[in-house]
Amino acid sequence: MRSFSIVVAADLANGIGLKGTLPWRLRKDMAFFANITSKVVNHDSEKHKIKRVNACIMGRKTWESIPPRFRPLISRFNVIVSRNPNYLDGVSVSFFLGLFNLLTLSLFSYPTRVVCSDKPEKEDPLVAVAPSLKDALDLVESLQNEPSESETSFLNDALMAVSSIVPAPLDVIPDELPDFQVDRIFLIGGAQLYEEGVKSADCKNIFLTRIQTTVDCDTFFPNIEETQYKLLSSSESHTFLEKYLHEPVQGGIIEEGDYKYEYTVYNRI
């Protein structure tokens, strides 16, 4: 199920950024963002043999706006949308992808992915690059269902075969299939992907932290069409978020420093 949600903070004029950074620093909202994008609630230890994580899809500029010490976003599958297949580590992966697709996609509907990490000492989270939002969604959708034993065996054999052909070093080639499944999918920026995302029928929810003022911004969130989405009331948004996260969420207007803001929810009609 490839449905996804958008997470964003915007002022009253839909401003979301200034010179590649957030125009505000709101500790509670950042904690809310981390929680909603990382918490896995659809986990059944008896049913699922491998761990489940959420996926965060973002553009290259959004990825680069995250302080290096905080990226990859921990405990989440980070997918960077970039037209440059060599974006991470300057490694060409097109040859590997072509061979792997040739070996596997004719038999299984299991799209390949390029697994990378700028923190190789950590096993998780992983980072992948996709050329478009559609490809990113295809990628994470392929990781939402646990493959059968026969698929796992075949795909691991294909990985070994391709790895023996591609010249070293190619750290982006995984030596085995991913040891995780994707639960929920979130689109977290930037403006261009937001523009595409809100128009997608696959976008079911928009979690918008509404800053109760206007500030100097040069990047904006697109208008949300009333014919496509319903803005829940303050109480409805609060109830929806608590059910979505299975835990208490602060409702109403939140005051932090010089700012007032509220967690709002738009649901696709």
mmCIF file of C-alpha atoms in Angstrom, residues 35-242:
data_model
loop_
_atom_site.group_PDB
_atom_site.id
_atom_site.type_symbol
_atom_site.label_atom_id
_atom_site.label_comp_id
_atom_site.label_asym_id
_atom_site.label_seq_id
_atom_site.Cartn_x
_atom_site.Cartn_y
_atom_site.Cartn_z
ATOM 1 C CA ASN A 35 7.923 11.045 16.747
ATOM 2 C CA ILE A 36 5.335 10.985 13.984
ATOM 3 C CA THR A 37 7.862 10.016 11.310
ATOM 4 C CA SER A 38 9.654 7.356 13.331
ATOM 5 C CA LYS A 39 7.015 5.663 15.474
ATOM 6 C CA VAL A 40 5.910 2.289 14.130
ATOM 7 C CA VAL A 41 2.440 1.303 15.309
ATOM 8 C CA ASN A 42 1.625 -1.474 12.832
ATOM 9 C CA HIS A 43 4.049 -3.912 14.396
ATOM 10 C CA ASP A 44 3.136 -7.490 15.168
ATOM 11 C CA SER A 45 6.150 -9.361 16.504
ATOM 12 C CA GLU A 46 4.435 -12.694 15.917
ATOM 13 C CA LYS A 47 3.585 -11.925 12.295
ATOM 14 C CA HIS A 48 6.681 -10.015 11.221
ATOM 15 C CA LYS A 49 10.041 -11.714 11.471
ATOM 16 C CA ILE A 50 12.068 -8.603 10.694
ATOM 17 C CA LYS A 51 12.006 -5.089 12.129
ATOM 18 C CA ARG A 52 9.770 -2.401 10.705
ATOM 19 C CA VAL A 53 10.667 1.240 10.164
ATOM 20 C CA ASN A 54 8.956 4.210 8.562
ATOM 21 C CA ALA A 55 10.258 5.797 5.373
ATOM 22 C CA CYS A 56 10.993 9.505 4.928
ATOM 23 C CA ILE A 57 11.129 10.718 1.328
ATOM 24 C CA MET A 58 12.862 14.049 0.768
ATOM 25 C CA GLY A 59 14.522 16.137 -1.899
ATOM 26 C CA ARG A 60 18.265 16.684 -2.083
ATOM 27 C CA LYS A 61 18.074 20.214 -0.650
ATOM 28 C CA THR A 62 16.005 19.011 2.294
ATOM 29 C CA TRP A 63 18.553 16.272 2.955
ATOM 30 C CA GLU A 64 21.379 18.807 2.854
ATOM 31 C CA SER A 65 19.487 21.170 5.171
ATOM 32 C CA ILE A 66 19.577 18.544 7.920
ATOM 33 C CA PRO A 67 22.670 19.101 10.095
ATOM 34 C CA PRO A 68 25.214 16.359 9.302
ATOM 35 C CA ARG A 69 25.154 15.102 12.886
ATOM 36 C CA PHE A 70 21.417 14.415 12.556
ATOM 37 C CA ARG A 71 21.453 12.615 9.223
ATOM 38 C CA PRO A 72 20.480 10.057 8.229
ATOM 39 C CA LEU A 73 17.299 10.496 10.259
ATOM 40 C CA ILE A 74 17.719 7.790 12.846
ATOM 41 C CA SER A 75 15.409 4.755 12.893
ATOM 42 C CA ARG A 76 13.917 5.732 9.535
ATOM 43 C CA PHE A 77 14.538 4.670 5.957
ATOM 44 C CA ASN A 78 15.826 7.841 4.276
ATOM 45 C CA VAL A 79 15.042 8.172 0.566
ATOM 46 C CA ILE A 80 16.617 11.118 -1.255
ATOM 47 C CA VAL A 81 15.012 12.177 -4.527
ATOM 48 C CA SER A 82 17.742 13.310 -6.903
ATOM 49 C CA ARG A 83 18.136 13.104 -10.664
ATOM 50 C CA ASN A 84 21.832 12.464 -10.085
ATOM 51 C CA PRO A 85 22.273 8.695 -9.571
ATOM 52 C CA ASN A 86 25.805 9.373 -8.292
ATOM 53 C CA TYR A 87 24.675 11.844 -5.638
ATOM 54 C CA LEU A 88 25.972 9.830 -2.709
ATOM 55 C CA ASP A 89 29.690 9.063 -2.629
ATOM 56 C CA GLY A 90 30.079 9.765 -6.345
ATOM 57 C CA VAL A 91 29.477 6.109 -7.148
ATOM 58 C CA SER A 92 27.843 5.028 -10.392
ATOM 59 C CA VAL A 93 25.138 2.486 -9.727
ATOM 60 C CA SER A 94 23.323 2.378 -13.060
ATOM 61 C CA PHE A 95 25.260 -0.681 -14.244
ATOM 62 C CA PHE A 96 24.427 -2.578 -11.070
ATOM 63 C CA LEU A 97 20.761 -1.633 -11.274
ATOM 64 C CA GLY A 98 20.551 -2.664 -14.900
ATOM 65 C CA LEU A 99 22.016 -6.090 -14.231
ATOM 66 C CA PHE A 100 19.926 -6.676 -11.133
ATOM 67 C CA ASN A 101 16.731 -5.641 -12.925
ATOM 68 C CA LEU A 102 17.589 -7.948 -15.788
ATOM 69 C CA LEU A 103 18.046 -10.863 -13.401
ATOM 70 C CA THR A 104 15.057 -10.274 -11.144
ATOM 71 C CA LEU A 105 12.261 -8.075 -12.386
ATOM 72 C CA SER A 106 11.341 -10.427 -15.187
ATOM 73 C CA LEU A 107 10.390 -12.967 -12.510
ATOM 74 C CA PHE A 108 9.426 -10.962 -9.415
ATOM 75 C CA SER A 109 7.655 -7.661 -8.788
ATOM 76 C CA TYR A 110 10.327 -6.597 -6.373
ATOM 77 C CA PRO A 111 11.917 -3.273 -7.441
ATOM 78 C CA THR A 112 15.585 -2.878 -6.697
ATOM 79 C CA ARG A 113 17.070 -0.155 -4.583
ATOM 80 C CA VAL A 114 20.480 1.314 -3.971
ATOM 81 C CA VAL A 115 21.409 1.185 -0.324
ATOM 82 C CA CYS A 116 23.898 3.756 0.896
ATOM 83 C CA SER A 117 24.898 5.265 4.221
ATOM 84 C CA ASP A 118 27.087 8.194 5.111
ATOM 85 C CA LYS A 119 27.577 6.515 8.508
ATOM 86 C CA PRO A 120 28.813 3.058 7.525
ATOM 87 C CA GLU A 121 29.465 2.122 11.145
ATOM 88 C CA LYS A 122 25.723 2.015 11.718
ATOM 89 C CA GLU A 123 23.526 -0.714 10.325
ATOM 90 C CA ASP A 124 20.417 1.432 10.492
ATOM 91 C CA PRO A 125 18.959 3.698 9.238
ATOM 92 C CA LEU A 126 19.747 3.197 5.568
ATOM 93 C CA VAL A 127 19.784 5.764 2.819
ATOM 94 C CA ALA A 128 18.673 5.324 -0.780
ATOM 95 C CA VAL A 129 18.558 7.574 -3.830
ATOM 96 C CA ALA A 130 15.597 7.618 -6.223
ATOM 97 C CA PRO A 131 15.316 9.732 -9.408
ATOM 98 C CA SER A 132 11.697 10.807 -8.817
ATOM 99 C CA LEU A 133 8.878 10.756 -6.291
ATOM 100 C CA LYS A 134 7.224 7.928 -8.215
ATOM 101 C CA ASP A 135 10.408 5.866 -8.108
ATOM 102 C CA ALA A 136 10.800 6.609 -4.402
ATOM 103 C CA LEU A 137 7.257 5.406 -3.741
ATOM 104 C CA ASP A 138 7.834 2.296 -5.862
ATOM 105 C CA LEU A 139 10.972 1.611 -3.866
ATOM 106 C CA VAL A 140 9.443 1.889 -0.406
ATOM 107 C CA GLU A 141 6.303 0.046 -1.495
ATOM 108 C CA SER A 142 8.492 -2.895 -2.467
ATOM 109 C CA LEU A 143 9.747 -2.964 1.120
ATOM 110 C CA GLN A 144 6.323 -2.974 2.755
ATOM 111 C CA ASN A 145 5.739 -6.686 2.231
ATOM 112 C CA GLU A 146 7.982 -9.413 3.564
ATOM 113 C CA PRO A 147 9.339 -11.495 0.646
ATOM 114 C CA SER A 148 8.761 -15.228 0.581
ATOM 115 C CA GLU A 149 11.613 -17.621 1.300
ATOM 116 C CA SER A 150 11.908 -18.488 -2.400
ATOM 117 C CA GLU A 151 12.067 -14.805 -3.362
ATOM 118 C CA THR A 152 14.655 -14.124 -0.679
ATOM 119 C CA SER A 153 16.842 -16.995 -1.848
ATOM 120 C CA PHE A 154 16.597 -16.021 -5.503
ATOM 121 C CA LEU A 155 17.228 -12.327 -4.917
ATOM 122 C CA ASN A 156 20.208 -13.009 -2.669
ATOM 123 C CA ASP A 157 21.683 -15.209 -5.404
ATOM 124 C CA ALA A 158 21.139 -12.378 -7.888
ATOM 125 C CA LEU A 159 22.883 -9.923 -5.566
ATOM 126 C CA MET A 160 25.878 -12.230 -5.280
ATOM 127 C CA ALA A 161 26.026 -12.700 -9.047
ATOM 128 C CA VAL A 162 25.944 -8.984 -9.799
ATOM 129 C CA SER A 163 28.414 -8.166 -7.012
ATOM 130 C CA SER A 164 30.904 -10.603 -8.560
ATOM 131 C CA ILE A 165 30.665 -8.779 -11.899
ATOM 132 C CA VAL A 166 30.732 -5.123 -10.824
ATOM 133 C CA PRO A 167 34.273 -3.814 -10.173
ATOM 134 C CA ALA A 168 35.115 -2.976 -6.549
ATOM 135 C CA PRO A 169 34.794 -0.790 -4.640
ATOM 136 C CA LEU A 170 31.044 -0.354 -4.834
ATOM 137 C CA ASP A 171 29.871 0.103 -1.266
ATOM 138 C CA VAL A 172 26.377 0.859 -2.493
ATOM 139 C CA ILE A 173 25.848 -2.758 -3.482
ATOM 140 C CA PRO A 174 24.215 -4.534 -0.542
ATOM 141 C CA ASP A 175 25.547 -7.990 0.222
ATOM 142 C CA GLU A 176 22.095 -9.202 1.235
ATOM 143 C CA LEU A 177 18.461 -8.192 1.136
ATOM 144 C CA PRO A 178 17.287 -5.510 3.579
ATOM 145 C CA ASP A 179 16.671 -6.688 7.125
ATOM 146 C CA PHE A 180 13.699 -4.378 7.599
ATOM 147 C CA GLN A 181 10.241 -3.638 6.252
ATOM 148 C CA VAL A 182 8.697 -0.233 5.675
ATOM 149 C CA ASP A 183 5.575 0.628 7.637
ATOM 150 C CA ARG A 184 4.355 4.186 7.033
ATOM 151 C CA ILE A 185 5.623 6.547 4.343
ATOM 152 C CA PHE A 186 6.185 10.272 4.873
ATOM 153 C CA LEU A 187 7.077 13.057 2.453
ATOM 154 C CA ILE A 188 9.056 15.723 4.323
ATOM 155 C CA GLY A 189 10.070 18.259 1.653
ATOM 156 C CA GLY A 190 11.071 20.325 -0.073
ATOM 157 C CA ALA A 191 8.767 22.679 -1.944
ATOM 158 C CA GLN A 192 8.957 20.949 -5.324
ATOM 159 C CA LEU A 193 8.154 17.534 -3.870
ATOM 160 C CA TYR A 194 5.412 19.040 -1.718
ATOM 161 C CA GLU A 195 3.884 20.539 -4.879
ATOM 162 C CA GLU A 196 3.871 17.135 -6.521
ATOM 163 C CA GLY A 197 2.866 15.324 -3.366
ATOM 164 C CA VAL A 198 -0.300 17.273 -2.546
ATOM 165 C CA LYS A 199 -1.587 16.577 -6.061
ATOM 166 C CA SER A 200 -0.982 12.844 -5.766
ATOM 167 C CA ALA A 201 -3.969 10.624 -5.058
ATOM 168 C CA ASP A 202 -1.604 8.543 -2.925
ATOM 169 C CA CYS A 203 -1.305 11.395 -0.402
ATOM 170 C CA LYS A 204 -3.913 10.644 2.257
ATOM 171 C CA ASN A 205 -2.963 12.995 5.114
ATOM 172 C CA ILE A 206 -1.191 16.312 5.547
ATOM 173 C CA PHE A 207 0.170 16.892 9.039
ATOM 174 C CA LEU A 208 0.709 20.640 9.062
ATOM 175 C CA THR A 209 2.109 22.505 12.039
ATOM 176 C CA ARG A 210 0.509 25.915 11.566
ATOM 177 C CA ILE A 211 2.686 28.752 12.848
ATOM 178 C CA GLN A 212 0.304 31.484 14.014
ATOM 179 C CA THR A 213 2.164 34.379 12.377
ATOM 180 C CA THR A 214 4.017 35.283 9.194
ATOM 181 C CA VAL A 215 7.789 35.470 8.929
ATOM 182 C CA ASP A 216 10.279 36.219 6.180
ATOM 183 C CA CYS A 217 10.338 33.197 3.842
ATOM 184 C CA ASP A 218 11.494 32.473 0.305
ATOM 185 C CA THR A 219 10.067 28.951 0.077
ATOM 186 C CA PHE A 220 6.386 28.113 0.361
ATOM 187 C CA PHE A 221 4.042 25.174 0.766
ATOM 188 C CA PRO A 222 1.469 24.891 -2.054
ATOM 189 C CA ASN A 223 -2.157 25.794 -1.548
ATOM 190 C CA ILE A 224 -4.274 22.920 -0.292
ATOM 191 C CA GLU A 225 -7.393 22.557 -2.430
ATOM 192 C CA GLU A 226 -10.577 22.379 -0.381
ATOM 193 C CA THR A 227 -12.067 20.074 -3.004
ATOM 194 C CA GLN A 228 -9.271 17.558 -2.384
ATOM 195 C CA TYR A 229 -8.651 17.783 1.365
ATOM 196 C CA LYS A 230 -10.705 18.468 4.467
ATOM 197 C CA LEU A 231 -9.144 20.499 7.270
ATOM 198 C CA LEU A 232 -10.142 18.881 10.535
ATOM 199 C CA SER A 233 -11.204 21.082 13.414
ATOM 200 C CA SER A 234 -8.818 21.634 16.293
ATOM 201 C CA SER A 235 -10.468 18.938 18.406
ATOM 202 C CA GLU A 236 -10.761 16.559 15.443
ATOM 203 C CA SER A 237 -7.081 17.022 14.581
ATOM 204 C CA HIS A 238 -6.113 16.306 18.171
ATOM 205 C CA THR A 239 -8.224 13.146 18.306
ATOM 206 C CA PHE A 240 -6.939 11.962 14.925
ATOM 207 C CA LEU A 241 -3.293 12.426 15.933
ATOM 208 C CA GLU A 242 -3.724 10.568 19.211
#
